[in-house]
mmCIF file of C-alpha atoms and ligand atoms in Angstrom:
data_model
loop_
_atom_site.group_PDB
_atom_site.id
_atom_site.type_symbol
_atom_site.label_atom_id
_atom_site.label_comp_id
_atom_site.label_asym_id
_atom_site.label_seq_id
_atom_site.Cartn_x
_atom_site.Cartn_y
_atom_site.Cartn_z
ATOM 1 C CA MET A 30 20.378 8.237 8.710
ATOM 2 C CA GLU A 31 18.239 5.549 10.285
ATOM 3 C CA THR A 32 15.655 7.480 10.415
ATOM 4 C CA GLY A 33 16.038 8.378 6.615
ATOM 5 C CA VAL A 34 15.699 4.364 5.564
ATOM 6 C CA VAL A 35 12.407 4.091 7.666
ATOM 7 C CA LEU A 36 11.059 7.333 5.819
ATOM 8 C CA LEU A 37 11.723 6.396 2.786
ATOM 9 C CA ARG A 38 10.793 2.712 2.863
ATOM 10 C CA TRP A 39 7.038 3.842 3.882
ATOM 11 C CA ALA A 40 7.503 6.407 1.516
ATOM 12 C CA GLN A 41 8.593 3.392 -1.015
ATOM 13 C CA TYR A 42 5.514 1.174 0.446
ATOM 14 C CA ALA A 43 2.964 4.188 0.089
ATOM 15 C CA ALA A 44 3.712 4.882 -4.406
ATOM 16 C CA SER A 45 4.333 1.305 -5.052
ATOM 17 C CA PHE A 46 -0.043 0.039 -2.862
ATOM 18 C CA VAL A 47 -1.103 3.754 -4.667
ATOM 19 C CA LEU A 48 0.278 3.061 -7.842
ATOM 20 C CA MET A 49 -1.140 -1.229 -8.533
ATOM 21 C CA GLY A 50 -3.681 -0.671 -6.378
ATOM 22 C CA GLY A 51 -5.450 2.515 -7.652
ATOM 23 C CA ALA A 52 -4.756 1.310 -11.159
ATOM 24 C CA LEU A 53 -6.730 -1.668 -10.038
ATOM 25 C CA PHE A 54 -9.636 -0.054 -8.939
ATOM 26 C CA ALA A 55 -9.829 1.960 -12.267
ATOM 27 C CA ILE A 56 -9.991 -0.893 -14.142
ATOM 28 C CA TYR A 57 -12.133 -3.316 -11.427
ATOM 29 C CA ALA A 58 -14.618 -0.333 -9.693
ATOM 30 C CA LEU A 59 -14.490 2.343 -12.484
ATOM 31 C CA PRO A 60 -17.236 2.597 -15.812
ATOM 32 C CA ALA A 61 -15.351 1.485 -18.517
ATOM 33 C CA SER A 62 -16.856 4.397 -20.702
ATOM 34 C CA GLY A 63 -18.586 7.058 -20.033
ATOM 35 C CA PRO A 64 -18.094 11.072 -17.761
ATOM 36 C CA ALA A 65 -17.261 8.749 -14.078
ATOM 37 C CA SER A 66 -14.617 6.435 -15.935
ATOM 38 C CA ALA A 67 -11.135 6.601 -14.868
ATOM 39 C CA GLY A 68 -10.266 8.086 -19.012
ATOM 40 C CA THR A 69 -12.781 10.944 -18.387
ATOM 41 C CA LEU A 70 -11.806 12.096 -15.166
ATOM 42 C CA GLU A 71 -8.831 13.015 -15.644
ATOM 43 C CA TRP A 72 -7.197 13.026 -12.016
ATOM 44 C CA PRO A 73 -6.396 8.694 -11.824
ATOM 45 C CA ARG A 74 -4.077 9.727 -14.441
ATOM 46 C CA ARG A 75 -2.166 12.503 -12.731
ATOM 47 C CA LEU A 76 -1.978 11.019 -9.132
ATOM 48 C CA LEU A 77 -0.645 7.560 -10.713
ATOM 49 C CA GLY A 78 1.899 9.456 -12.494
ATOM 50 C CA TRP A 79 3.641 11.652 -9.343
ATOM 51 C CA VAL A 80 3.001 8.355 -7.522
ATOM 52 C CA ALA A 81 5.962 6.356 -10.017
ATOM 53 C CA ALA A 82 7.289 10.558 -10.110
ATOM 54 C CA MET A 83 8.039 9.634 -5.680
ATOM 55 C CA LEU A 84 8.542 5.749 -6.349
ATOM 56 C CA GLY A 85 11.706 6.051 -9.431
ATOM 57 C CA LEU A 86 13.030 9.103 -6.436
ATOM 58 C CA ALA A 87 12.577 7.251 -3.509
ATOM 59 C CA SER A 88 13.365 4.073 -5.036
ATOM 60 C CA ILE A 89 17.262 5.693 -5.573
ATOM 61 C CA ALA A 90 17.321 7.611 -2.708
ATOM 62 C CA GLY A 91 16.768 5.103 -0.325
ATOM 63 C CA LEU A 92 19.938 2.843 -2.574
ATOM 64 C CA LEU A 93 22.035 5.528 -1.931
ATOM 65 C CA LEU A 94 21.359 5.141 1.895
ATOM 66 C CA GLN A 95 21.190 1.841 2.480
ATOM 67 C CA THR A 96 24.486 1.791 0.822
ATOM 68 C CA ALA A 97 25.742 4.888 3.084
ATOM 69 C CA VAL A 98 24.255 3.026 6.565
ATOM 70 C CA VAL A 99 26.052 -0.870 4.970
ATOM 71 C CA ALA A 100 29.420 0.607 3.471
ATOM 72 C CA GLY A 101 29.387 2.857 6.887
ATOM 73 C CA SER A 102 30.112 6.247 5.598
ATOM 74 C CA PRO A 103 28.387 8.524 4.379
ATOM 75 C CA GLY A 104 30.294 8.793 1.537
ATOM 76 C CA ALA A 105 29.965 4.856 -0.043
ATOM 77 C CA ALA A 106 26.676 6.174 -1.274
ATOM 78 C CA PHE A 107 28.606 7.986 -4.336
ATOM 79 C CA ASP A 108 31.473 5.573 -5.111
ATOM 80 C CA PRO A 109 30.363 3.715 -8.241
ATOM 81 C CA SER A 110 32.729 0.195 -6.864
ATOM 82 C CA ILE A 111 30.352 0.085 -3.608
ATOM 83 C CA LEU A 112 27.280 0.830 -5.612
ATOM 84 C CA VAL A 113 28.017 -1.991 -8.102
ATOM 85 C CA SER A 114 29.145 -4.405 -5.333
ATOM 86 C CA VAL A 115 25.586 -3.793 -3.663
ATOM 87 C CA LEU A 116 23.767 -3.768 -6.918
ATOM 88 C CA THR A 117 24.813 -7.263 -8.157
ATOM 89 C CA GLU A 118 25.383 -8.823 -4.894
ATOM 90 C CA MET A 119 23.100 -6.836 -2.699
ATOM 91 C CA ALA A 120 19.532 -8.983 -2.669
ATOM 92 C CA MET A 121 18.103 -5.207 -1.219
ATOM 93 C CA GLY A 122 20.336 -3.473 -4.001
ATOM 94 C CA ALA A 123 18.380 -5.062 -7.161
ATOM 95 C CA ALA A 124 15.332 -5.443 -5.900
ATOM 96 C CA SER A 125 15.365 -0.936 -5.035
ATOM 97 C CA LEU A 126 16.621 -1.534 -8.942
ATOM 98 C CA VAL A 127 13.937 -3.306 -10.642
ATOM 99 C CA ARG A 128 11.771 -1.257 -9.038
ATOM 100 C CA ALA A 129 13.082 2.673 -9.756
ATOM 101 C CA LEU A 130 12.591 0.705 -13.680
ATOM 102 C CA ALA A 131 9.151 -0.561 -12.878
ATOM 103 C CA ALA A 132 8.495 2.765 -11.739
ATOM 104 C CA ALA A 133 10.376 5.030 -14.684
ATOM 105 C CA LEU A 134 8.258 3.003 -16.969
ATOM 106 C CA ALA A 135 5.093 3.244 -14.803
ATOM 107 C CA PHE A 136 5.534 7.280 -15.362
ATOM 108 C CA VAL A 137 6.654 7.671 -18.597
ATOM 109 C CA LEU A 138 3.119 4.922 -19.906
ATOM 110 C CA LEU A 139 0.580 7.403 -17.649
ATOM 111 C CA LEU A 140 2.186 10.869 -19.076
ATOM 112 C CA ALA A 141 2.857 10.215 -22.771
ATOM 113 C CA VAL A 142 -0.021 7.445 -23.554
ATOM 114 C CA ARG A 143 -4.302 7.284 -24.040
ATOM 115 C CA PRO A 144 -5.911 7.107 -21.309
ATOM 116 C CA GLY A 145 -7.356 3.673 -21.365
ATOM 117 C CA ARG A 146 -8.239 0.114 -20.756
ATOM 118 C CA GLY A 147 -4.287 -0.801 -21.552
ATOM 119 C CA VAL A 148 -2.330 1.820 -19.272
ATOM 120 C CA TRP A 149 -3.916 1.322 -16.481
ATOM 121 C CA VAL A 150 -3.198 -1.921 -16.551
ATOM 122 C CA GLY A 151 0.568 -1.368 -17.512
ATOM 123 C CA ALA A 152 0.789 0.514 -14.226
ATOM 124 C CA ALA A 153 -1.257 -1.882 -12.196
ATOM 125 C CA SER A 154 1.196 -4.821 -14.238
ATOM 126 C CA LEU A 155 4.346 -1.922 -12.700
ATOM 127 C CA GLY A 156 2.828 -1.153 -9.988
ATOM 128 C CA ALA A 157 3.016 -4.933 -8.748
ATOM 129 C CA VAL A 158 6.613 -5.393 -10.082
ATOM 130 C CA ALA A 159 7.596 -1.860 -7.147
ATOM 131 C CA THR A 160 5.152 -3.978 -4.859
ATOM 132 C CA ALA A 161 6.764 -7.724 -5.394
ATOM 133 C CA SER A 162 10.682 -5.964 -5.058
ATOM 134 C CA MET A 163 9.762 -4.896 -1.518
ATOM 135 C CA ALA A 164 9.779 -8.511 -0.568
ATOM 136 C CA TRP A 165 12.834 -8.483 -0.553
ATOM 137 C CA MET A 166 13.931 -5.041 1.150
ATOM 138 C CA GLY A 167 13.451 -6.893 5.107
ATOM 139 C CA HIS A 168 12.953 -10.421 6.843
ATOM 140 C CA GLY A 169 10.905 -11.638 3.457
ATOM 141 C CA ALA A 170 13.118 -13.201 1.559
ATOM 142 C CA ALA A 171 16.243 -13.378 5.153
ATOM 143 C CA THR A 172 14.791 -16.684 6.385
ATOM 144 C CA GLU A 173 17.064 -19.628 4.473
ATOM 145 C CA GLY A 174 16.433 -23.152 3.710
ATOM 146 C CA ALA A 175 13.114 -25.448 1.729
ATOM 147 C CA ALA A 176 11.363 -22.795 4.097
ATOM 148 C CA GLY A 177 12.468 -19.741 2.739
ATOM 149 C CA GLY A 178 11.000 -20.166 -0.396
ATOM 150 C CA LEU A 179 6.580 -20.269 1.796
ATOM 151 C CA HIS A 180 8.036 -16.994 3.753
ATOM 152 C CA LEU A 181 8.333 -14.830 0.701
ATOM 153 C CA LEU A 182 5.476 -15.899 -1.151
ATOM 154 C CA ALA A 183 3.339 -15.402 1.891
ATOM 155 C CA ASP A 184 5.526 -12.145 1.905
ATOM 156 C CA ILE A 185 4.782 -11.663 -1.476
ATOM 157 C CA VAL A 186 1.035 -12.397 -1.129
ATOM 158 C CA HIS A 187 1.014 -9.580 1.877
ATOM 159 C CA LEU A 188 2.575 -7.592 -0.360
ATOM 160 C CA ALA A 189 -0.354 -7.238 -2.813
ATOM 161 C CA ALA A 190 -3.896 -7.297 -0.662
ATOM 162 C CA ALA A 191 -2.283 -4.507 1.499
ATOM 163 C CA ALA A 192 -2.054 -2.289 -1.881
ATOM 164 C CA VAL A 193 -5.019 -4.058 -3.016
ATOM 165 C CA TRP A 194 -6.650 -1.955 0.116
ATOM 166 C CA ILE A 195 -5.036 1.079 0.523
ATOM 167 C CA GLY A 196 -4.521 1.613 -3.927
ATOM 168 C CA ALA A 197 -8.524 1.100 -4.077
ATOM 169 C CA LEU A 198 -8.565 3.923 -0.385
ATOM 170 C CA ALA A 199 -6.738 6.305 -1.967
ATOM 171 C CA PHE A 200 -9.323 6.341 -4.861
ATOM 172 C CA PHE A 201 -11.639 6.284 -2.620
ATOM 173 C CA VAL A 202 -11.048 9.633 -0.296
ATOM 174 C CA ILE A 203 -10.695 11.011 -3.781
ATOM 175 C CA LEU A 204 -13.812 9.740 -5.482
ATOM 176 C CA ALA A 205 -16.604 10.968 -1.826
ATOM 177 C CA GLY A 206 -14.788 14.767 -2.162
ATOM 178 C CA ASP A 207 -15.928 14.626 -6.354
ATOM 179 C CA ALA A 208 -19.197 12.957 -5.219
ATOM 180 C CA ARG A 209 -21.207 15.858 -4.140
ATOM 181 C CA LEU A 210 -20.250 17.662 -7.703
ATOM 182 C CA SER A 211 -22.805 15.636 -9.264
ATOM 183 C CA GLU A 212 -25.276 12.784 -9.655
ATOM 184 C CA ASN A 213 -23.789 10.743 -12.068
ATOM 185 C CA ARG A 214 -20.516 10.926 -9.471
ATOM 186 C CA ARG A 215 -22.913 9.893 -6.359
ATOM 187 C CA ALA A 216 -23.762 7.296 -8.513
ATOM 188 C CA ALA A 217 -20.631 6.438 -9.108
ATOM 189 C CA PHE A 218 -19.051 6.492 -5.696
ATOM 190 C CA HIS A 219 -22.129 4.312 -4.314
ATOM 191 C CA ALA A 220 -21.402 1.082 -7.159
ATOM 192 C CA ALA A 221 -17.548 1.409 -6.440
ATOM 193 C CA LEU A 222 -17.956 1.676 -2.922
ATOM 194 C CA ALA A 223 -20.932 -1.730 -2.644
ATOM 195 C CA GLY A 224 -18.658 -3.199 -5.940
ATOM 196 C CA PHE A 225 -14.970 -3.345 -3.521
ATOM 197 C CA SER A 226 -17.174 -4.111 -0.589
ATOM 198 C CA GLY A 227 -16.611 -8.516 -2.230
ATOM 199 C CA LEU A 228 -13.183 -8.293 -3.026
ATOM 200 C CA GLY A 229 -12.752 -6.418 0.407
ATOM 201 C CA SER A 230 -13.840 -9.385 2.392
ATOM 202 C CA GLY A 231 -10.773 -11.421 0.760
ATOM 203 C CA VAL A 232 -7.945 -9.042 1.074
ATOM 204 C CA VAL A 233 -8.299 -8.382 4.761
ATOM 205 C CA ALA A 234 -8.968 -13.270 4.623
ATOM 206 C CA ALA A 235 -5.261 -13.073 2.152
ATOM 207 C CA LEU A 236 -3.524 -10.121 5.098
ATOM 208 C CA ALA A 237 -4.866 -12.127 7.921
ATOM 209 C CA ALA A 238 -3.990 -15.210 6.672
ATOM 210 C CA SER A 239 0.021 -14.533 5.085
ATOM 211 C CA GLY A 240 0.254 -12.348 8.511
ATOM 212 C CA LEU A 241 0.298 -15.071 10.402
ATOM 213 C CA VAL A 242 2.733 -16.985 8.394
ATOM 214 C CA ASN A 243 4.991 -14.707 8.511
ATOM 215 C CA GLY A 244 4.750 -13.665 11.816
ATOM 216 C CA TRP A 245 5.234 -17.246 12.506
ATOM 217 C CA PHE A 246 8.929 -17.024 10.454
ATOM 218 C CA LEU A 247 9.493 -13.996 12.894
ATOM 219 C CA VAL A 248 7.692 -14.175 15.995
ATOM 220 C CA GLY A 249 8.534 -18.466 15.636
ATOM 221 C CA PRO A 250 5.771 -19.740 17.834
ATOM 222 C CA SER A 251 7.370 -20.252 21.858
ATOM 223 C CA GLY A 252 7.617 -16.458 21.214
ATOM 224 C CA TRP A 253 4.691 -14.993 22.294
ATOM 225 C CA THR A 254 6.929 -12.604 25.587
ATOM 226 C CA GLY A 255 9.271 -11.058 23.054
ATOM 227 C CA LEU A 256 5.419 -9.524 21.938
ATOM 228 C CA VAL A 257 5.905 -7.046 24.952
ATOM 229 C CA GLU A 258 9.555 -7.471 26.177
ATOM 230 C CA THR A 259 10.521 -7.017 23.249
ATOM 231 C CA SER A 260 10.801 -3.455 20.399
ATOM 232 C CA TYR A 261 10.204 -5.715 18.007
ATOM 233 C CA GLY A 262 6.710 -7.448 19.321
ATOM 234 C CA ARG A 263 5.398 -4.341 21.280
ATOM 235 C CA LEU A 264 5.691 -2.233 17.039
ATOM 236 C CA LEU A 265 4.250 -5.680 15.357
ATOM 237 C CA ILE A 266 1.032 -5.190 18.325
ATOM 238 C CA LEU A 267 0.623 -1.781 17.439
ATOM 239 C CA LYS A 268 0.160 -2.984 13.612
ATOM 240 C CA LEU A 269 -2.646 -5.295 14.889
ATOM 241 C CA VAL A 270 -4.600 -2.577 16.902
ATOM 242 C CA LEU A 271 -4.513 -0.416 13.778
ATOM 243 C CA PHE A 272 -5.171 -3.207 11.173
ATOM 244 C CA ALA A 273 -8.430 -3.520 13.966
ATOM 245 C CA ALA A 274 -9.240 -0.026 13.660
ATOM 246 C CA MET A 275 -9.062 -0.421 9.983
ATOM 247 C CA VAL A 276 -11.527 -3.427 10.085
ATOM 248 C CA ALA A 277 -13.916 -2.095 12.357
ATOM 249 C CA LEU A 278 -14.289 1.263 9.994
ATOM 250 C CA ALA A 279 -14.658 -1.117 6.503
ATOM 251 C CA ALA A 280 -17.247 -2.872 8.209
ATOM 252 C CA ALA A 281 -19.105 0.045 9.115
ATOM 253 C CA ASN A 282 -18.400 1.268 6.132
ATOM 254 C CA ARG A 283 -19.767 -1.422 4.318
ATOM 255 C CA PHE A 284 -22.967 -2.649 6.727
ATOM 256 C CA ARG A 285 -23.893 1.606 7.196
ATOM 257 C CA LEU A 286 -23.138 3.814 6.205
ATOM 258 C CA THR A 287 -22.905 2.550 2.000
ATOM 259 C CA PRO A 288 -26.670 1.637 2.231
ATOM 260 C CA ALA A 289 -27.898 5.197 3.914
ATOM 261 C CA LEU A 290 -26.024 6.591 1.269
ATOM 262 C CA ARG A 291 -27.881 3.874 -0.997
ATOM 263 C CA ALA A 292 -31.322 5.074 0.468
ATOM 264 C CA ALA A 293 -30.251 8.976 -0.019
ATOM 265 C CA LEU A 294 -28.840 8.432 -3.801
ATOM 266 C CA THR A 295 -32.398 10.663 -4.945
ATOM 267 C CA ASP A 296 -32.235 13.349 -2.294
ATOM 268 C CA PRO A 297 -28.769 16.045 -2.826
ATOM 269 C CA ALA A 298 -29.600 16.988 0.596
ATOM 270 C CA GLU A 299 -29.225 13.685 2.451
ATOM 271 C CA ALA A 300 -27.393 12.538 -0.099
ATOM 272 C CA GLY A 301 -24.766 15.423 1.306
ATOM 273 C CA ALA A 302 -24.775 14.680 4.777
ATOM 274 C CA ALA A 303 -24.371 10.261 4.142
ATOM 275 C CA ILE A 304 -21.410 10.939 1.609
ATOM 276 C CA ASP A 305 -19.117 13.553 4.435
ATOM 277 C CA ALA A 306 -20.062 10.544 6.720
ATOM 278 C CA LEU A 307 -18.875 8.016 4.530
ATOM 279 C CA ARG A 308 -15.353 10.484 3.527
ATOM 280 C CA ARG A 309 -14.828 11.036 6.962
ATOM 281 C CA SER A 310 -14.943 7.135 7.960
ATOM 282 C CA LEU A 311 -12.219 7.067 4.660
ATOM 283 C CA LEU A 312 -10.030 9.466 5.464
ATOM 284 C CA LEU A 313 -9.630 7.289 9.167
ATOM 285 C CA GLU A 314 -8.743 3.975 7.973
ATOM 286 C CA PHE A 315 -6.699 5.616 5.040
ATOM 287 C CA GLY A 316 -5.214 7.355 7.477
ATOM 288 C CA ALA A 317 -4.774 3.965 9.484
ATOM 289 C CA GLY A 318 -3.389 2.349 6.576
ATOM 290 C CA LEU A 319 -0.543 4.563 6.952
ATOM 291 C CA ALA A 320 0.405 3.932 9.910
ATOM 292 C CA VAL A 321 1.065 0.481 9.244
ATOM 293 C CA LEU A 322 2.642 0.811 6.532
ATOM 294 C CA GLY A 323 5.027 3.276 8.566
ATOM 295 C CA LEU A 324 5.081 0.177 11.565
ATOM 296 C CA ALA A 325 5.526 -2.427 8.885
ATOM 297 C CA ALA A 326 8.601 -0.233 7.942
ATOM 298 C CA TRP A 327 9.935 0.517 10.844
ATOM 299 C CA LEU A 328 9.394 -3.636 11.614
ATOM 300 C CA GLY A 329 11.472 -4.163 8.479
ATOM 301 C CA ARG A 330 14.597 -2.769 9.787
ATOM 302 C CA LEU A 331 14.176 -4.062 13.554
ATOM 303 C CA ALA A 332 15.532 -7.914 14.242
ATOM 304 C CA PRO A 333 12.590 -10.121 14.819
ATOM 305 C CA ILE A 334 11.697 -11.836 17.400
ATOM 306 C CA THR A 335 13.165 -15.520 15.989
ATOM 307 C CA ALA A 336 17.073 -13.574 16.426
ATOM 308 C CA GLN A 337 16.983 -12.419 19.269
HETATM 309 C C1 LIG B 405 -3.665 -10.157 11.072
HETATM 310 C C2 LIG B 405 -3.027 -8.944 10.397
HETATM 311 C C3 LIG B 405 -1.859 -8.729 10.093
HETATM 312 C C4 LIG B 405 -0.552 -9.412 10.202
HETATM 313 C C5 LIG B 405 -1.068 -10.860 11.310
HETATM 314 C C6 LIG B 405 0.385 -8.614 9.877
HETATM 315 C C7 LIG B 405 1.632 -9.528 10.511
HETATM 316 C C8 LIG B 405 2.359 -8.367 9.767
HETATM 317 C C9 LIG B 405 4.173 -9.620 10.005
HETATM 318 C C10 LIG B 405 4.421 -9.935 10.843
HETATM 319 C C11 LIG B 405 5.136 -9.201 8.936
HETATM 320 C C12 LIG B 405 7.020 -9.036 9.476
HETATM 321 C C13 LIG B 405 7.243 -8.070 10.002
HETATM 322 C C14 LIG B 405 8.666 -7.744 9.167
HETATM 323 O O1 LIG B 405 9.077 -7.147 8.742
HETATM 324 O O2 LIG B 405 9.435 -8.116 10.293
HETATM 325 C C15 LIG B 405 4.302 -7.939 8.432
HETATM 326 C C16 LIG B 405 4.920 -6.635 7.506
HETATM 327 C C17 LIG B 405 3.906 -6.099 6.710
HETATM 328 N N1 LIG B 405 3.198 -5.973 7.009
HETATM 329 FE FE1 LIG B 405 1.290 -7.012 7.897
HETATM 330 N N2 LIG B 405 -0.020 -7.770 9.047
HETATM 331 C C18 LIG B 405 -1.552 -7.833 9.224
HETATM 332 C C19 LIG B 405 -2.443 -7.156 8.886
HETATM 333 C C20 LIG B 405 -1.590 -5.961 7.753
HETATM 334 C C21 LIG B 405 -2.342 -5.255 7.203
HETATM 335 C C22 LIG B 405 -4.041 -4.284 6.975
HETATM 336 C C23 LIG B 405 -1.365 -4.371 6.228
HETATM 337 C C24 LIG B 405 -1.584 -2.883 5.161
HETATM 338 C C25 LIG B 405 -2.275 -2.791 5.430
HETATM 339 C C26 LIG B 405 0.004 -4.518 6.275
HETATM 340 C C27 LIG B 405 0.661 -3.959 6.233
HETATM 341 C C28 LIG B 405 1.334 -4.702 5.584
HETATM 342 C C29 LIG B 405 3.211 -4.997 5.248
HETATM 343 C C30 LIG B 405 3.113 -3.652 3.865
HETATM 344 C C31 LIG B 405 4.297 -5.885 5.921
HETATM 345 C C32 LIG B 405 5.934 -5.484 5.365
HETATM 346 C C33 LIG B 405 6.254 -7.164 3.720
HETATM 347 C C34 LIG B 405 7.800 -6.939 3.641
HETATM 348 O O3 LIG B 405 8.147 -5.321 3.849
HETATM 349 O O4 LIG B 405 8.042 -7.720 2.806
HETATM 350 N N3 LIG B 405 -0.443 -5.731 7.658
HETATM 351 N N4 LIG B 405 3.040 -7.937 9.014
#
């Protein structure tokens, strides 16, 4: 059952991040109107709708499975009195319910309302609620006393920054696939890449700063040996290695591959090669990001070094 809990946590991270970060991307990186706008493209609405549906289902399934784990019996997941006490007495229960409701609202919004700025703002806000609610699913809300507020805040910043990065990557991967279709799409892809570069640096800084605060609470100032001696520490190191790989790929995109695309924008053959190189690099970065989320999902279920 534990593997199922970790997989469902992973699905909830991925879906809430793409919902929040993808809807934000539609606002700040895509043109407000014209053939490359999110409203005209159609796939952003479909993608975010599917993601909202997956988030709702994974939140409910995660709640049921974690109830079964807490109660020590699979049948407990369908026992109304146990479920009610998990929902009313455990932060994890209430957070799962809030996330499922946010996902359901986002699904209806994306399905029923004509795509436009209002829909993206609504979907991003509901995605932000779902993303922040993940802080109550693991160690983020576990620190007691006055320092607990700081840990929770750092965790929410960490989650939000990760959502902006992962959501943008999901959209970039699809835009790169589309960029070969026409000169308009190619120009829109390049404009989005160039526009993201400043924001990207801020996201990396916010992740590193909030990650260090998280590490202070969970590894502790004297827990360094635990980084190699415990499974928690080794997974955290692996997460940092993948983070470094993501930063290296992002730097290559920004300083080498995006300028190469800019130089080739008017020549379809050269632009094609530049787009393919960017697409490979973005896919790798997105894959590394999803692996980081898998590790975070696992870390949240292990005893942190300060508790060992
Ligand atoms: C310098 C870089 C980073 C540091 C030092 C760092 C550190 C940490 C630590 C210590 C935790 C707590 C794990 C636990 O629950 O026990 C954490 C959680 C997490 N990290 Fe990072 N991290 C970094 C970068 C990233 C990146 C690049 C991503 C994704 C793009 C990411 C996504 C997450 C997520 C989703 C969580 C779970 C938060 C929660 O559920 O409350 N982190 N990180």
